[in-house]
Amino acid sequence: MHETFYDVMRRQGITRRSFLKYCSLAAGALGLSPAFAPQIAEAMETKPRIPVLWLHGLECTCCSESFIRSAHPLAKDVILSMISLDYDDTIMAAAGDQAEAIIEETIKKYDGNFILAVEGNAPLDEDGMYCIIAGKPFVEQLRHVAEHAKAIISWGSCASWGCVQAARPNPTRATPTHKVPNMPDKPIIKVPGCPPISEVMTAVITYMLTFEKMPSLDNQGRPKMFYSQRIHDKCYRRPHFDAGQFVEEFDDEGAKKGYCLYKVGCKGPTTYNACSTVRWNGGLSFPIQAGHPCIGCSEDGFWDKGGFYDRLTDVKGFGIEANADEIGTTAAAIVGGAAAIHAGVSVVKRIAQKGDDA
Amino acid sequence: MSIVEKHKEEAVYVYQAPIRIWHWVQAFAIFALCITGYLIGSPLPSVGGEAYDYYIMGYIRWIHFVSAYLVIVGFVFRVYWAFVGNVHAKQIFLPPFWQIHWWAEVWHEIKWYAMIVKEPKKYTGHNPLAVITMHIMYVWGTLFMIVTGLALYGEGTGPGTWQHSWFSTWVIPLFGQSQDVHTWHHLGMWVIICFVITHIYVAVREDIMSRQSIISSMISGWRMFKDDRPADDQH
Ligand code: HEM
Ligand code: HEM
Ligand code: SF4
């Protein structure tokens, strides 16, 4: 018989009490009512644990770093024991051929029944040559494993949108999971962020394992429970925004008083993520709380939206970089100037014409 | 004025009352939207004190949204009126792009503004150049602002609201992300401002120099003519 999650946890020395506590916390994190805690517990006690293959393409490992820091007291132990992270080249013990063999073994044993977690993305230029795993382009490994997976999790902004390696001009044509050509048709869940919040990552996995289905997703494929509101909607500095109290410079009085960071480029109003509610490092803080504007790291193409410290985005393609107001005032000045000149000429013409008529 | 010869004052009722009310409400609301929209992008200098002392950004956004709904209701009404109103009410929605002689008249109007021809044609409704400009800049320009605006608004009202379901869900991915929608909405404002500058300048100039009344027509509804030769549009 397969080991259940619960068996594994008990084996790891987690008490039943701690286990039940985890189940109710998980229900909370998932936005489910406490009544779901027993359901989670039951699922964990009876279901065989599901293997996860965690592949790495072009990435910086910040997703893994975030994941293993899940500060939820038990998540670290629970999640790591709960999913059998059969293959994760950053944290597994095996190396070389041995490591690669695990992939084939998992595919054979759990064909169509394991979860593929993708961190990073695949560069497509030069036949994928810019990211080689075990002597082969990453994109091939990705397609191959996806073929046999039950579902795919795109961890972080790399796998979800492209992130820094896909920023203009995207020299290697780094491509997020859902846009890789010839990918087998598998459900993909995006968990964007650079990195995503660890509690969000663990909660997503917990949900998929206990309910054996995807959490409900928005039309861009992100789990609704964590990505349906903007940072700005739940930001604790929001009252200062509504009042019109802004940090104008990082060392001014407003900065000391914790005013809103909108004018120093905060992207909270355009960023969907849970930072202002779940926060980071066990709910300790998040960028805005530390006095820094949100840079919008969970949004598509956030590297290409102008400076992190500018509220308005620079628009390229006008010869020089300019924001909407600079372009607009120039256009309005030209139109206004043209109207003034036209008016002047009209008057002169009219006078001349009158002269002719006389 | 000496160049206006003595002529029969024959007036035509062009702009029905609802159109005139709509026009001035629209003008006022768009004026308010441009000012508050600009201030949303580049807020006023920060004030001090506690958050409960002020509600400056809140009021600015509130005015933006109230005016926005005036524009939306106005637009919907204007489309409706194109069906039930008089023949002039349909003009800005359906420029006769398919008629060759109409393009000739557009060209004539361009030459009039380029001061190549001495006299404009005479129109009961809009002149053809005005129709093109209003069609593109007003009809499509306003529609663009409404669609992008409602998509941004839906982000605040959140999933499950009609603004979010009907607009945010598809408009935001279409442009890329929320910040891109902000940028386009913002650029749209400058397009509208360019239209308004031209529109007001031309209205004043035509009032003085063309062969029919302009500004007073949008107030009283009646078109007056400065000579009694026949009008060049068929009505
Ligand atoms: C001609 C009409 C309009 C003009 C000129 C206009 C102008 C603007 C401008 C310049 C901005 C700032 C964009 C930025 O962040 O850079 C803005 C924001 C916004 N506008 Fe409009 N707008 C118009 C119509 C509308 C309409 C019809 C709506 C629909 C409800 C709307 C809703 C919004 C919303 C929700 C925001 C974002 C507010 C925020 O971020 O706090 N606007 N508008
Ligand atoms: C103080 C500012 C304004 C003045 C003096 C003004 C004046 C006029 C006049 C005189 C007309 C009639 C033109 C004709 O007879 O051919 C007109 C029509 C029109 N105006 Fe304005 N206007 C102003 C602001 C605006 C604004 C802000 C908008 C919207 C962006 C606007 C949109 C229109 C449209 C769409 C029409 C065509 C009406 C129709 O045929 O249904 N106007 N305006
Ligand atoms: S700090 Fe950023 S997210 Fe917070 S209220 Fe200001 S603009 Fe919004």
XYZ file of C-alpha atoms and ligand atoms in Angstrom:
687
model
C 0.000 0.000 0.000
C 1.038 3.567 -0.691
C 2.043 5.711 2.197
C -0.451 8.434 3.045
C 0.510 12.019 3.870
C -0.359 11.341 7.460
C 1.885 8.282 7.653
C 4.756 10.324 6.377
C 4.160 13.133 8.799
C 3.888 10.816 11.756
C 7.065 9.143 10.656
C 8.694 12.562 10.667
C 7.732 13.014 14.293
C 4.843 15.444 13.803
C 2.234 14.980 16.515
C -1.421 14.455 15.701
C -2.207 17.676 17.492
C 0.203 19.619 15.295
C -1.186 17.863 12.279
C -4.765 18.934 13.060
C -3.575 22.446 13.721
C -1.965 22.485 10.333
C -5.191 21.319 8.719
C -7.219 24.172 10.164
C -4.538 26.712 9.266
C -4.450 25.359 5.742
C -8.227 25.689 5.521
C -7.874 29.293 6.676
C -5.134 30.094 4.203
C -7.239 28.681 1.412
C -10.169 30.847 2.359
C -12.242 27.809 3.317
C -14.431 27.647 6.374
C -13.072 25.876 9.468
C -15.510 23.101 8.632
C -13.127 22.065 5.896
C -10.330 21.271 8.326
C -11.609 17.747 9.046
C -11.970 17.181 5.321
C -8.363 18.172 4.782
C -7.328 15.968 7.671
C -9.260 13.029 6.293
C -7.821 13.471 2.860
C -4.358 13.501 4.274
C -4.974 10.431 6.363
C -6.337 8.345 3.553
C -4.829 9.533 0.310
C -1.541 8.324 -1.027
C 0.847 11.177 -1.351
C 1.257 12.565 -4.806
C 4.685 12.955 -6.307
C 5.822 16.282 -7.647
C 8.494 16.741 -10.240
C 9.979 20.178 -9.894
C 11.817 21.313 -13.016
C 14.073 24.332 -13.334
C 14.474 26.300 -16.544
C 15.918 29.791 -16.815
C 15.434 31.062 -13.291
C 17.166 32.464 -10.230
C 15.850 29.910 -7.696
C 14.006 32.575 -5.736
C 10.836 30.475 -5.990
C 12.558 27.523 -4.326
C 14.095 29.832 -1.763
C 10.702 31.245 -0.952
C 9.060 27.819 -0.858
C 11.441 26.284 1.662
C 11.001 29.303 3.896
C 7.316 28.845 4.366
C 7.227 30.282 7.831
C 4.034 28.655 8.783
C 5.392 26.565 11.669
C 4.586 23.255 10.096
C 4.429 23.954 6.447
C 8.098 23.377 5.989
C 7.897 19.890 7.418
C 4.431 19.090 6.312
C 4.682 20.223 2.768
C 8.113 18.843 2.198
C 7.099 15.476 3.505
C 3.659 15.566 2.049
C 4.676 15.974 -1.520
C 7.359 13.638 -2.549
C 9.590 16.098 -4.221
C 11.045 13.341 -6.288
C 12.998 15.581 -8.501
C 14.108 19.092 -7.663
C 17.668 19.609 -8.725
C 18.217 22.350 -6.178
C 17.316 20.439 -3.048
C 17.453 16.741 -3.845
C 20.312 14.565 -2.719
C 20.878 12.730 -5.954
C 22.988 14.199 -8.720
C 23.986 13.497 -12.295
C 22.608 10.448 -14.079
C 21.057 9.232 -10.886
C 19.007 12.396 -10.626
C 17.850 12.262 -14.206
C 16.854 8.634 -13.737
C 14.359 9.717 -11.091
C 12.360 11.553 -13.707
C 11.913 8.475 -15.858
C 11.154 6.357 -12.839
C 8.433 8.720 -11.646
C 6.956 8.934 -15.096
C 6.823 5.152 -15.317
C 5.371 4.659 -11.856
C 2.898 7.512 -11.774
C 2.124 8.148 -15.408
C -0.608 10.775 -15.574
C -0.707 11.038 -11.794
C 2.017 13.373 -10.713
C 2.195 17.144 -10.638
C 4.733 18.989 -12.686
C 5.983 22.160 -11.021
C 7.941 24.448 -13.311
C 10.254 27.084 -11.974
C 11.743 29.331 -14.626
C 11.030 29.141 -18.310
C 12.333 27.816 -21.576
C 14.362 29.916 -24.023
C 13.298 28.984 -27.538
C 15.959 30.660 -29.645
C 18.780 28.508 -31.073
C 16.587 25.435 -30.531
C 16.559 26.005 -26.799
C 20.325 25.986 -26.524
C 20.386 28.728 -23.886
C 19.255 26.364 -21.180
C 20.671 22.883 -21.189
C 19.698 20.295 -18.583
C 21.591 17.014 -18.609
C 22.877 17.698 -22.095
C 19.509 18.466 -23.627
C 17.568 21.686 -24.099
C 15.279 22.377 -21.147
C 12.318 22.866 -23.458
C 12.523 19.177 -24.454
C 12.584 18.033 -20.860
C 9.633 20.279 -20.151
C 7.532 18.880 -22.998
C 8.484 15.326 -22.179
C 7.571 15.510 -18.511
C 4.435 17.548 -19.204
C 3.276 14.787 -21.526
C 2.888 12.474 -18.520
C 1.855 14.926 -15.824
C -1.611 15.343 -14.403
C -1.361 19.105 -14.087
C 1.280 21.812 -14.282
C 2.081 24.521 -11.789
C 3.906 27.524 -13.232
C 5.840 28.823 -10.258
C 6.681 32.477 -10.205
C 6.710 35.205 -12.810
C 9.250 33.350 -14.998
C 7.042 30.371 -15.652
C 3.850 32.443 -15.570
C 4.805 35.467 -17.683
C 8.494 35.422 -18.625
C 9.988 37.789 -16.027
C 13.437 39.360 -16.367
C 14.881 36.995 -18.957
C 11.891 37.795 -21.179
C 12.191 41.560 -20.644
C 12.708 43.554 -23.821
C 14.414 42.657 -26.069
C 14.235 39.080 -24.728
C 17.498 37.965 -26.354
C 16.954 34.221 -25.847
C 13.191 34.275 -26.517
C 12.449 33.055 -23.015
C 8.856 31.807 -23.082
C 6.440 31.126 -20.215
C 5.041 27.611 -19.851
C 1.613 28.236 -21.364
C 3.131 29.792 -24.486
C 5.671 27.077 -25.273
C 4.719 25.618 -28.660
C 3.711 21.952 -28.844
C 3.082 21.670 -25.129
C 0.734 18.782 -24.341
C -2.714 19.985 -23.385
C -2.544 19.901 -19.576
C -4.194 22.217 -17.078
C -1.767 24.969 -16.060
C -2.023 26.972 -12.865
C -0.022 30.192 -12.636
C 1.385 31.306 -9.317
C 3.145 34.532 -10.318
C 5.424 36.669 -8.173
C 9.152 37.158 -8.046
C 9.104 35.030 -5.985
C 5.542 34.023 -5.055
C 4.709 34.212 -1.356
C 5.678 30.934 0.300
C 2.348 30.515 2.078
C 0.608 30.960 -1.239
C 2.778 28.260 -2.799
C 2.203 25.772 -0.021
C -1.508 26.525 0.125
C -1.881 25.910 -3.597
C -0.152 22.551 -3.292
C -2.144 21.604 -0.213
C -5.346 22.357 -2.057
C -4.412 20.321 -5.079
C -3.355 17.354 -3.002
C -6.268 17.256 -0.625
C -9.077 18.001 -3.029
C -7.418 16.382 -6.016
C -8.421 19.221 -8.264
C -7.263 22.673 -9.248
C -8.263 25.571 -7.021
C -10.638 27.852 -8.899
C -8.707 30.030 -11.298
C -9.344 33.453 -12.781
C -9.422 33.848 -16.549
C -5.674 34.308 -16.608
C -5.098 31.028 -14.800
C -4.205 32.336 -11.349
C -5.817 30.910 -8.190
C -8.634 33.282 -7.322
C -8.123 33.040 -3.588
C -4.771 34.796 -3.768
C -4.859 36.850 -6.940
C -8.274 38.420 -7.201
C -7.395 41.620 -5.391
C -4.720 44.224 -5.860
C -2.127 45.136 -3.253
C -3.746 48.598 -3.240
C -7.167 47.186 -2.298
C -5.934 45.898 1.053
C -2.906 48.106 1.642
C -2.686 49.464 5.153
C -1.420 52.798 3.703
C -4.576 53.167 1.617
C -6.165 55.744 3.958
C -3.201 58.016 3.201
C -3.784 57.503 -0.503
C -7.415 58.545 -0.205
C -6.448 61.505 1.968
C -3.841 62.699 -0.526
C -0.881 62.159 1.791
C 2.109 60.971 -0.182
C 5.787 60.272 0.176
C 7.345 62.735 -2.290
C 10.958 61.790 -1.584
C 12.342 58.842 0.333
C 13.782 61.017 3.080
C 10.896 63.415 3.622
C 8.468 63.813 6.494
C 5.832 61.767 4.671
C 8.199 58.801 4.418
C 8.727 58.919 8.173
C 5.015 59.108 8.800
C 4.333 56.119 6.565
C 2.326 57.962 3.914
C 1.259 56.360 0.654
C 4.041 55.499 -1.820
C 2.018 56.200 -4.972
C 4.106 59.175 -6.047
C 7.370 57.301 -5.709
C 6.110 54.738 -8.178
C 4.088 52.252 -6.144
C 2.556 49.653 -8.468
C 0.166 48.415 -5.771
C -2.807 49.840 -7.700
C -2.010 47.636 -10.702
C -0.689 44.512 -9.029
C -2.664 41.382 -8.187
C -1.141 39.529 -5.274
C -1.706 38.731 -1.626
C 1.257 40.627 -0.117
C -0.869 43.183 1.701
C -2.898 40.442 3.418
C -0.666 37.372 3.775
C 2.550 39.420 3.898
C 6.004 37.839 3.945
C 8.260 35.941 6.271
C 5.469 34.608 8.387
C 3.376 37.740 8.196
C 6.233 39.888 9.415
C 6.242 42.549 6.735
C 6.030 43.239 3.002
C 7.785 45.780 0.764
C 5.335 48.635 1.321
C 5.454 48.103 5.069
C 9.232 48.414 4.822
C 8.780 51.778 3.097
C 9.462 50.709 -0.466
C 6.940 51.023 -3.288
C 5.560 47.806 -4.742
C 7.351 47.053 -8.034
C 4.530 44.902 -9.369
C 6.579 41.683 -9.525
C 3.589 39.403 -10.044
C 2.402 41.257 -13.141
C 3.070 40.379 -16.746
C 6.057 42.293 -18.130
C 6.693 44.320 -14.976
C 10.297 44.928 -16.036
C 9.140 46.817 -19.088
C 6.792 49.306 -17.479
C 9.291 52.101 -17.014
C 11.096 52.961 -13.786
C 10.114 51.279 -10.555
C 9.998 54.754 -9.025
C 7.769 56.402 -11.631
C 4.029 56.354 -11.372
C 3.513 56.815 -15.120
C 4.968 54.332 -17.564
C 7.429 55.471 -20.194
C 6.168 54.686 -23.648
C 8.782 53.764 -26.196
C 8.593 54.357 -29.904
C 8.387 58.125 -29.852
C 12.073 58.511 -30.591
C 12.721 59.356 -27.002
C 11.176 57.775 -23.972
C 8.298 59.800 -22.646
C 5.332 59.155 -20.403
C 1.706 59.680 -21.399
C 1.660 63.241 -20.056
C 4.830 64.267 -21.852
C 3.527 62.842 -25.132
C 0.115 64.388 -24.541
C 1.286 67.888 -23.649
C 3.514 67.885 -26.724
C 0.617 66.804 -28.937
C -1.745 69.311 -27.326
C 0.852 72.078 -27.716
C 1.252 71.236 -31.391
C -2.510 71.174 -31.946
C -2.993 74.358 -29.907
C -0.095 76.073 -31.679
C -1.427 74.992 -35.055
C -4.867 76.369 -34.140
C -3.328 79.688 -33.061
C -1.275 79.998 -36.240
C -4.277 78.971 -38.304
C -6.361 81.615 -36.552
C -3.689 84.235 -37.234
C -3.473 83.335 -40.903
C -7.281 83.271 -41.137
C -7.479 86.822 -39.813
C -4.786 88.050 -42.200
C -6.522 86.347 -45.135
C -9.879 87.760 -44.120
C -8.446 91.272 -43.985
C -6.732 90.790 -47.320
C -9.963 89.427 -48.784
C -11.909 92.404 -47.471
C -9.367 94.589 -49.182
C -10.018 92.735 -52.441
C -13.775 93.051 -52.044
C -13.615 96.789 -51.477
C -20.270 92.884 -40.815
C -19.994 94.148 -44.309
C -19.301 90.914 -46.114
C -22.528 89.323 -44.988
C -24.887 90.517 -47.688
C -28.500 91.203 -46.946
C -30.407 87.949 -47.207
C -33.535 86.156 -46.144
C -33.015 84.772 -42.629
C -34.136 81.209 -43.090
C -33.527 79.087 -40.011
C -33.584 75.296 -39.788
C -34.084 73.355 -36.581
C -31.034 71.072 -36.464
C -30.136 70.161 -32.883
C -33.082 68.858 -30.929
C -33.231 69.752 -27.245
C -31.978 66.366 -25.984
C -28.936 66.678 -28.233
C -28.147 70.108 -26.874
C -28.541 69.043 -23.272
C -26.457 65.961 -24.005
C -23.741 68.079 -25.664
C -23.278 70.484 -22.813
C -23.478 67.812 -20.116
C -20.907 65.897 -22.115
C -18.653 68.928 -22.510
C -18.819 69.640 -18.786
C -18.234 66.005 -17.772
C -15.288 65.530 -20.117
C -13.736 68.726 -18.846
C -14.053 67.359 -15.285
C -12.712 63.944 -16.360
C -9.611 65.444 -17.931
C -8.761 67.510 -14.868
C -9.430 64.765 -12.330
C -7.855 62.122 -14.574
C -4.684 64.164 -14.813
C -4.661 64.515 -11.037
C -5.110 60.768 -10.582
C -1.971 60.207 -12.648
C -0.022 63.076 -11.042
C -1.609 63.878 -7.684
C -1.520 67.283 -5.999
C 1.320 67.992 -3.570
C 1.037 65.915 -0.431
C -0.745 67.298 2.597
C 0.314 66.590 6.189
C -1.541 65.440 9.247
C -3.521 62.317 9.879
C -5.371 60.275 7.297
C -8.769 61.243 8.741
C -8.033 64.944 8.251
C -8.440 64.860 4.486
C -10.102 63.029 1.622
C -8.445 64.787 -1.320
C -7.619 61.854 -3.580
C -10.937 60.334 -2.582
C -12.909 63.373 -3.823
C -10.843 63.647 -7.001
C -11.558 60.038 -7.834
C -15.183 60.461 -6.837
C -15.608 63.372 -9.270
C -13.870 61.308 -11.950
C -16.266 58.417 -11.458
C -19.429 60.538 -11.262
C -18.451 62.355 -14.466
C -17.518 59.013 -15.995
C -21.018 57.706 -15.401
C -22.469 60.902 -16.897
C -20.389 60.246 -20.006
C -21.430 56.594 -20.118
C -25.122 57.324 -19.707
C -24.739 60.205 -22.178
C -23.064 57.972 -24.719
C -25.710 55.273 -24.444
C -28.389 57.927 -24.749
C -26.659 59.470 -27.776
C -26.607 56.097 -29.545
C -30.293 55.662 -28.762
C -31.036 59.159 -30.059
C -29.262 58.356 -33.320
C -32.129 55.939 -33.926
C -35.060 58.030 -32.776
C -33.778 61.561 -33.378
C -33.829 63.617 -36.556
C -31.585 63.029 -39.540
C -28.802 65.214 -38.149
C -28.623 63.069 -35.025
C -27.424 60.136 -37.114
C -24.627 61.984 -38.856
C -21.731 61.454 -36.476
C -22.393 57.719 -36.210
C -22.568 56.880 -39.879
C -20.318 58.952 -42.097
C -21.142 57.974 -45.723
C -17.661 56.590 -46.378
C -18.953 54.750 -49.425
C -20.038 57.858 -51.362
C -17.429 59.245 -53.685
C -18.936 62.725 -53.917
C -18.865 62.896 -50.110
C -15.088 62.457 -50.183
C -14.944 65.268 -52.736
C -16.713 67.451 -50.210
C -14.279 66.410 -47.489
C -11.499 67.457 -49.814
C -13.217 70.761 -50.463
C -13.467 71.335 -46.712
C -9.772 70.530 -46.271
C -8.957 73.076 -48.943
C -11.136 75.602 -47.120
C -9.150 75.069 -43.933
C -5.913 75.163 -45.908
C -7.204 78.506 -47.204
C -6.919 77.381 -50.800
C -10.584 77.923 -51.650
C -12.205 81.193 -50.704
C -15.564 79.913 -49.661
C -16.736 76.851 -47.748
C -19.781 74.910 -48.793
C -22.938 75.498 -46.900
C -24.287 72.855 -44.545
C -27.425 72.453 -42.522
C -25.905 69.593 -40.518
C -22.181 69.108 -39.927
C -19.690 69.660 -42.671
C -18.137 66.363 -43.836
C -14.744 67.000 -42.263
C -16.435 67.648 -38.932
C -18.351 64.398 -39.330
C -15.163 62.390 -39.836
C -13.431 64.042 -36.910
C -16.386 63.582 -34.589
C -16.896 60.024 -35.721
C -13.317 58.980 -35.077
C -12.365 61.204 -32.175
C -15.648 61.467 -30.344
C -17.551 58.247 -31.069
C -14.581 55.883 -31.022
C -12.478 58.016 -28.663
C -15.200 58.137 -26.024
C -16.018 54.473 -26.466
C -12.353 53.674 -25.911
C -12.283 55.754 -22.733
C -15.479 54.122 -21.488
C -14.245 50.584 -22.091
C -10.782 51.134 -20.602
C -12.261 53.257 -17.802
C -14.796 50.611 -16.819
C -12.058 47.976 -16.885
C -10.046 50.051 -14.391
C -13.152 50.703 -12.349
C -13.956 46.990 -12.228
C -10.577 46.352 -10.644
C -11.765 48.335 -7.655
C -15.274 46.920 -7.462
C -13.807 43.436 -7.765
C -14.803 40.030 -9.166
C -18.506 39.402 -9.359
C -19.469 42.972 -10.238
C -20.682 43.769 -13.752
C -17.838 46.189 -14.382
C -15.340 43.467 -13.560
C -17.103 40.633 -15.383
C -17.937 42.603 -18.528
C -14.826 44.725 -18.815
C -11.851 44.023 -16.527
C -11.763 40.309 -17.292
C -11.009 40.760 -20.988
C -9.703 44.323 -21.338
C -6.825 43.920 -18.903
C -5.273 40.801 -20.489
C -5.916 42.363 -23.909
C -3.630 45.295 -23.122
C -1.165 43.147 -21.147
C -1.731 44.163 -17.551
C -3.430 46.806 -15.470
C -0.571 49.292 -15.781
C -0.859 49.156 -19.583
C -4.564 49.891 -19.395
C -3.725 52.916 -17.226
C -1.216 54.115 -19.811
C -3.646 53.737 -22.722
C -6.489 55.320 -20.797
C -4.132 58.188 -20.061
C -3.019 58.550 -23.694
C -6.693 58.464 -24.697
C -7.223 61.561 -22.575
C -4.670 63.468 -24.637
C -6.327 62.355 -27.853
C -9.622 63.723 -26.528
C -7.911 66.953 -25.438
C -6.484 67.408 -28.937
C -9.983 66.867 -30.332
C -11.497 69.382 -27.930
C -8.911 72.052 -28.786
C -9.553 71.596 -32.496
C -13.287 71.336 -31.955
C -13.574 74.554 -29.994
C -11.221 76.450 -32.293
C -13.081 75.316 -35.391
C -16.473 76.035 -33.826
C -15.416 79.616 -33.125
C -13.746 80.071 -36.504
C -16.671 78.623 -38.423
C -19.073 80.745 -36.437
C -17.242 83.783 -37.743
C -16.135 82.684 -41.176
C -18.491 80.036 -42.545
C -21.853 80.542 -44.166
C -23.924 79.286 -41.242
C -24.291 79.796 -37.506
C -22.408 77.294 -35.334
C -22.136 78.006 -31.638
C -25.564 79.547 -31.220
C -26.983 76.480 -32.993
C -25.713 74.210 -30.275
C -27.421 76.484 -27.752
C -30.747 77.220 -29.457
C -30.916 74.290 -31.854
C -31.570 76.535 -34.871
C -29.176 76.831 -37.759
C -29.077 80.339 -39.316
C -27.538 81.066 -42.685
C -25.567 84.046 -43.799
C -26.676 83.879 -47.439
C -29.690 82.366 -49.196
C -28.019 80.160 -51.763
C -29.065 76.503 -51.354
C -27.306 74.319 -48.811
C -24.879 71.699 -50.106
C -26.264 68.863 -48.051
C -29.544 67.453 -49.261
C -31.672 68.189 -46.228
C -13.068 61.169 -21.711
C -13.121 60.584 -20.618
C -12.018 60.253 -19.646
C -10.807 60.837 -19.424
C -10.201 62.008 -20.156
C -10.152 60.092 -18.368
C -8.875 60.340 -17.882
C -8.222 59.567 -16.945
C -6.837 59.667 -16.583
C -5.839 60.627 -17.199
C -6.587 58.747 -15.617
C -5.257 58.484 -14.923
C -4.637 57.266 -15.541
C -3.300 56.904 -14.913
O -3.291 56.221 -13.900
O -2.285 57.306 -15.474
C -7.807 58.072 -15.347
C -7.966 57.058 -14.410
C -9.134 56.359 -14.234
N -10.314 56.522 -14.947
Fe -10.648 57.808 -16.431
N -10.984 59.092 -17.946
C -12.134 59.163 -18.715
C -13.230 58.354 -18.667
C -13.396 57.363 -17.711
C -14.541 56.509 -17.655
C -15.749 56.543 -18.592
C -14.355 55.691 -16.594
C -15.328 54.616 -16.150
C -15.732 54.410 -14.982
C -13.075 56.021 -15.994
C -12.504 55.402 -14.895
C -11.218 55.607 -14.466
C -10.613 54.847 -13.403
C -11.266 53.725 -12.597
C -9.309 55.317 -13.269
C -8.260 54.796 -12.271
C -8.384 55.490 -10.995
C -7.307 55.079 -10.022
O -6.328 54.440 -10.412
O -7.438 55.430 -8.864
N -12.519 57.047 -16.707
N -8.807 58.574 -16.168
C -16.704 74.703 -24.411
C -16.532 73.719 -25.199
C -17.347 73.370 -26.431
C -17.956 74.163 -27.381
C -17.976 75.665 -27.452
C -18.585 73.284 -28.313
C -19.334 73.671 -29.402
C -19.956 72.827 -30.268
C -20.732 73.252 -31.377
C -20.980 74.663 -31.740
C -21.198 72.152 -32.027
C -22.021 72.105 -33.258
C -21.107 71.992 -34.430
C -21.831 72.123 -35.719
O -22.877 72.742 -35.742
O -21.311 71.622 -36.737
C -20.721 71.007 -31.324
C -20.983 69.693 -31.675
C -20.413 68.615 -31.038
N -19.557 68.680 -29.950
Fe -18.959 70.317 -28.965
N -18.339 71.972 -27.935
C -17.577 72.006 -26.799
C -17.097 70.949 -26.114
C -17.230 69.651 -26.537
C -16.640 68.525 -25.868
C -15.766 68.578 -24.598
C -16.993 67.415 -26.583
C -16.648 65.985 -26.327
C -15.471 65.511 -26.321
C -17.815 67.842 -27.686
C -18.351 66.979 -28.615
C -19.188 67.380 -29.638
C -19.840 66.482 -30.557
C -19.672 64.957 -30.566
C -20.614 67.247 -31.404
C -21.509 66.719 -32.520
C -22.898 66.691 -32.018
C -23.852 65.900 -32.880
O -23.876 66.020 -34.092
O -24.573 65.105 -32.284
N -17.948 69.199 -27.622
N -19.957 71.442 -30.258
S 1.404 52.459 -0.850
Fe 0.902 51.648 -2.894
S -0.590 50.027 -2.555
Fe -0.457 51.213 -0.671
S -2.123 52.718 -0.861
Fe -0.286 53.697 -1.658
S -0.339 53.255 -3.863
Fe -1.767 51.865 -2.888
